[in-house]
Amino acid sequence: MLFVAPALLVYATMVVFPIVLSIVFSFTEWQRFQVLSFGTIKHYQRIGSDPVLAKAFANNLVYIAATIVLEGFVGLVLAAVAHRMTRSMVFRAIFFAPVILPSIVIGTLWRRIYATSAGLLNSLLEIVGFEPVVWLGPPFTMYAVSVVSGWIFAGYFMTIFYASMTRIPSTIIEAARIDGAGELAIFFRIEIPLIKNMIMLVLLVIVTGGFKGFDLFQILLRRDPLQSGIVLPTYLIRTFFENTDIGYGSALSMVLTLVVLGIMGITALVNRYVVGRIDEY
Amino acid sequence: MKRCAFLLVMILAASVAYAGGSAEEETITLRVGSSSIGPDNMTVFMDSVAEFEAQNPGVSVEWDSSSGDDYQFAGLPALLESDNPPDLFFEWGGNRVLNHALDGYAREVSDLADEFRGDFAVSSWSGFEFDNGVYGIPLNQDITIQMWYDAAVFAELGLSVPTTWAEFMDVCEAIKQSGRTPIVMGNADAWVAGNFAGLFIYRVAGNEKAAAIMGLEAGYSLDDPDFVKALELAYEMGEKGYVNADMNTLGYEESFVRMFDGSAVMYPLGSWYPSEVEYIGYDFDDTGHDYFMVPAVAGGKGDQTSILGLNTGYVVNAETEHLDLVYDLVRVMFNRQFQERHSREGGGMVVNESANAIDSAIVAKMVEDLASAGSIVAPPDTGYNLEMAFALYEAIARVFENEATPAVALAEAEAKIQHLRGQ
């Protein structure tokens, strides 16, 4: 007990205490930073009828669905390609590079790419005779942000999948080839089933990360006056810092935490009862 | 053992030397937080800081500035909550200053304000003076919405400055026919179009009614027929293509280039436009840009000569440990010499009216417009509840984009702020 005490103390101070405080805050009535009374449930009642929250939640689901494809699936395909290369170091380094760039650099770069006037994408469109498109506005907003997210994190997940794939014994792959399996069959019938636990883990990371994404949305969309790209974290930050609504912000963060915990629970159940375990890879 | 003793002696000697040295070199650092400032105004601030530092040996001033929107919503709150908060910080007069007073960040500075009262215009304290005292010292008087335009393009197209709303629409149409965007706005942060349409709202609904609605008074709502009527003007401008199609994704600082690459001709912005133009590297005097006030709205119930405007200034942190020094810094920063330089070199209006550089044509024109205004009304995001203001701004953004009709957008904005009613 004595050995774990320092770690427990840090955990209690940095994790447990803020969570307890948030729970208390969410039942407290505030006037800006002043406590008026404790014991209200009005913040939770408001959640059910908040039109912005509904929109933010829907946008979050679109973002998560898009990033599962653009980060997870693309990362998986890139890993499979790298796995088939004799020397893949440069290939992997190229796709991993965006991960190490600061968000502000990436956001600024992609704002230039998406810019309506003289942006890279629209310049290409104009060359082939199309009208410029407002990429960061509706209906493209969420997809535009998701593409940037995919550009950053596909390489990251490629690295994870690649590490798993390299642990698959080459004899299994060779045996499949001898039996006449093509590359697609090897990918879908051997590699994916053998790293399915890692795929589930990556899915969990993408889904839970999708509920926490803030920086890209803020940098790419700024205040987003049409709210076409509002997501739960941006709404949460505005509620806390712009509206200084501590009680409602705390209630929102509690709900967000419960949603993420719920998803983690579902993933664990799916992993256990549907996917099954293959511990080796 | 000997080695240990030698080491101990060396450490002690080094500690004594360090302690002695640090006592001699001890300095006090005052921190100032501000939003982005044009290079000319910044030079004036730095000169005033240098003068203050010369008068106070051992005291230095650290100036921490960030872009307007970053400062407003993230930079300043973070600075105020940090371990090393600013002793003095910039603010837009109005509700924001009042909130700082309520939250205990702003010091009541009536004693300091009294030193300036004789020189400053009476109206300059608006937004900084409340029932229980003064919570900041104003520096600039800003007109928040003027229609800046490229005079060379107007001349090329044979256009004259519009004096009625119908003429204004005709000017927009003529510019559109020439293949240019009549009005550009960088509204990604919501307030540019919000301020622009905010002026229509006052003009259509009348100052008192607009203030009652935005002030969340009982019996009123944002989807009031007068507000709907005001936003129909915005809807029409969007429908006819008089505003840039990407206005709601274009950043404020990104949008200025459209006034210089020939693609747009007018920009609804405040009296700080010349300073912003210089900030991005142009000499305002060489641009040939001028401004006119937004014309009267036909049939509007409000004061058609009203001006959307506010005072900006600096707030003393209630927690500052160096109050006397901060007061001295303010005395230097706000003295007549530096006010004159702010107006002359920064190209704006200062609250010490006699210090305004009226030999500058633009400043003289702004001073005259401000003096002849029937009323000065507050922008929604500084004069009223910020959550209400952004709900309204989001509705305005949707209306300009024709994503929703004024009635629908305002009804949805009202739904967003229902929880504020009755508070």
XYZ file of C-alpha atoms in Angstrom, chain B residues 168-403:
236
model
C -26.923 51.692 -51.477
C -28.545 48.675 -53.132
C -28.041 50.291 -56.551
C -24.351 50.751 -55.792
C -24.106 47.093 -54.777
C -25.816 46.031 -58.009
C -23.521 48.168 -60.149
C -20.445 46.706 -58.461
C -21.784 43.188 -58.874
C -22.390 43.822 -62.581
C -18.739 44.849 -62.902
C -17.745 41.332 -61.829
C -16.611 42.281 -58.330
C -17.987 41.377 -54.912
C -19.824 44.462 -53.613
C -19.296 43.766 -49.896
C -16.675 41.514 -48.357
C -16.883 40.267 -44.780
C -14.552 37.958 -42.882
C -17.219 36.564 -40.607
C -15.677 33.287 -39.462
C -15.688 34.731 -35.957
C -19.338 35.856 -36.313
C -19.058 39.456 -35.136
C -18.360 41.310 -38.399
C -21.737 40.515 -39.977
C -23.247 40.574 -36.488
C -22.213 44.176 -35.979
C -23.246 45.158 -39.511
C -26.754 43.730 -39.165
C -26.832 44.881 -35.544
C -26.958 48.412 -36.923
C -29.977 47.541 -39.134
C -31.682 46.164 -36.042
C -31.341 49.422 -34.121
C -32.397 51.436 -37.154
C -35.481 49.307 -37.871
C -36.643 48.494 -34.330
C -35.581 51.692 -32.593
C -32.918 52.002 -29.929
C -35.165 51.388 -26.941
C -36.926 48.348 -28.313
C -33.697 46.840 -29.634
C -32.067 47.350 -26.232
C -35.070 45.759 -24.480
C -35.000 42.714 -26.751
C -31.247 42.228 -26.577
C -31.318 43.038 -22.868
C -33.575 39.977 -22.424
C -36.373 42.024 -20.896
C -39.596 40.175 -20.126
C -42.233 40.241 -22.838
C -39.769 40.459 -25.714
C -38.093 37.864 -27.896
C -35.451 37.810 -30.604
C -37.993 36.826 -33.256
C -39.791 40.127 -32.829
C -41.320 41.333 -36.143
C -38.999 44.362 -36.169
C -35.929 42.163 -35.849
C -37.303 39.960 -38.628
C -37.815 43.041 -40.787
C -34.260 44.215 -40.097
C -32.770 40.887 -41.064
C -34.781 40.838 -44.269
C -32.300 43.476 -45.448
C -29.487 41.019 -44.772
C -31.393 38.219 -46.487
C -31.854 40.376 -49.585
C -28.153 41.201 -49.700
C -27.282 37.521 -49.525
C -29.913 36.537 -52.079
C -28.704 39.103 -54.609
C -25.073 38.091 -54.182
C -23.969 41.387 -52.675
C -21.820 39.704 -50.027
C -19.010 37.206 -50.508
C -20.292 33.621 -50.648
C -17.613 32.423 -48.236
C -18.198 35.153 -45.640
C -18.910 32.687 -42.839
C -15.725 30.694 -43.340
C -13.403 33.577 -44.209
C -11.253 34.818 -41.329
C -11.299 38.465 -40.367
C -7.608 38.992 -41.113
C -7.828 36.846 -44.280
C -10.612 38.995 -45.686
C -8.680 42.258 -45.995
C -6.746 41.024 -48.986
C -10.003 41.057 -51.013
C -10.021 44.851 -50.724
C -6.551 44.946 -52.267
C -6.648 42.265 -54.950
C -9.510 44.052 -56.713
C -12.108 41.373 -56.021
C -14.192 43.318 -53.457
C -15.072 46.970 -53.117
C -16.715 47.597 -49.716
C -16.077 46.375 -46.181
C -18.354 47.129 -43.191
C -15.901 47.628 -40.372
C -15.039 50.110 -37.648
C -12.756 53.054 -37.154
C -9.792 50.726 -36.625
C -9.814 49.769 -40.335
C -6.836 52.059 -41.170
C -4.857 50.504 -38.338
C -5.706 46.970 -39.532
C -4.740 47.864 -43.094
C -1.348 49.021 -41.852
C -1.060 45.899 -39.698
C -1.172 43.724 -42.821
C 1.514 45.810 -44.484
C -0.214 48.547 -46.511
C 0.139 52.282 -46.007
C -3.453 53.405 -45.508
C -2.809 56.824 -47.061
C -1.798 55.080 -50.301
C -4.866 52.848 -50.513
C -7.350 55.475 -51.678
C -9.912 53.915 -49.344
C -12.557 56.082 -47.755
C -15.780 55.411 -45.886
C -19.424 56.423 -45.694
C -21.913 55.791 -42.912
C -24.517 53.102 -43.573
C -27.502 54.923 -45.141
C -30.868 55.301 -43.454
C -33.230 52.345 -43.632
C -36.503 53.398 -45.268
C -39.419 52.995 -42.886
C -37.198 52.254 -39.895
C -38.610 53.219 -36.503
C -35.217 54.019 -35.028
C -32.772 56.888 -35.150
C -31.424 56.738 -38.707
C -28.324 58.714 -37.756
C -27.366 56.325 -34.964
C -23.843 55.010 -34.848
C -22.819 51.614 -33.594
C -19.871 52.357 -31.382
C -18.040 51.748 -28.168
C -15.097 52.846 -26.097
C -12.083 50.664 -25.543
C -9.524 51.015 -22.820
C -7.560 49.345 -20.082
C -8.646 47.679 -16.848
C -6.487 47.431 -13.727
C -6.319 43.912 -12.333
C -7.903 43.842 -8.870
C -5.179 41.446 -7.749
C -2.178 43.495 -8.874
C 0.611 43.653 -6.319
C 2.002 46.866 -7.783
C -0.959 49.203 -7.776
C 1.039 52.458 -7.498
C 3.253 51.458 -10.404
C 0.273 50.418 -12.522
C -1.350 53.800 -11.858
C 1.899 55.515 -12.872
C 2.028 53.437 -16.047
C -1.550 54.436 -16.903
C -0.725 58.099 -16.244
C 2.092 57.893 -18.804
C 0.255 55.716 -21.355
C -2.811 57.953 -21.298
C -1.178 61.371 -21.124
C -2.019 63.933 -23.734
C 1.216 63.520 -25.671
C 0.626 59.828 -26.256
C -3.114 60.288 -26.915
C -2.203 62.731 -29.672
C 0.258 60.247 -31.128
C -2.313 57.427 -30.987
C -4.723 59.512 -33.010
C -2.145 60.865 -35.449
C -0.020 57.761 -35.959
C -2.665 55.107 -35.320
C -5.305 56.925 -37.363
C -8.113 56.509 -34.832
C -10.089 58.561 -32.353
C -9.047 58.945 -28.736
C -11.271 59.833 -25.793
C -9.350 63.033 -25.135
C -11.221 64.854 -27.891
C -8.812 67.784 -28.053
C -5.988 65.331 -28.772
C -7.609 63.969 -31.932
C -5.535 64.534 -35.059
C -8.165 66.498 -36.930
C -5.618 67.542 -39.563
C -5.949 63.955 -40.807
C -8.900 63.911 -43.213
C -10.138 60.490 -42.067
C -9.856 61.258 -38.351
C -11.544 64.648 -38.836
C -14.378 62.981 -40.729
C -14.860 60.375 -38.024
C -14.825 62.998 -35.277
C -17.457 64.966 -37.176
C -19.619 61.890 -37.813
C -19.443 60.895 -34.190
C -20.357 64.381 -33.057
C -23.327 64.593 -35.411
C -24.699 61.129 -34.601
C -28.171 61.191 -33.084
C -27.231 58.350 -30.774
C -24.437 55.899 -30.130
C -25.622 52.340 -29.674
C -23.693 49.349 -28.355
C -22.743 46.349 -30.497
C -24.650 43.267 -29.295
C -21.485 41.433 -28.218
C -20.179 44.172 -25.965
C -23.332 45.814 -24.702
C -25.376 42.749 -23.875
C -25.221 39.159 -22.688
C -22.607 37.387 -24.793
C -24.617 34.184 -25.169
C -27.576 36.171 -26.502
C -25.245 38.125 -28.795
C -23.795 35.003 -30.383
C -27.203 33.368 -30.765
C -28.227 36.531 -32.639
C -24.981 36.584 -34.639
C -25.475 32.967 -35.657
C -28.951 33.844 -36.885
C -27.531 36.799 -38.826
C -24.846 34.575 -40.398
C -27.512 32.092 -41.513
C -29.678 34.855 -42.952
C -26.866 36.455 -44.974
C -26.072 32.971 -46.293
C -29.802 32.441 -47.050
C -29.579 29.203 -45.107
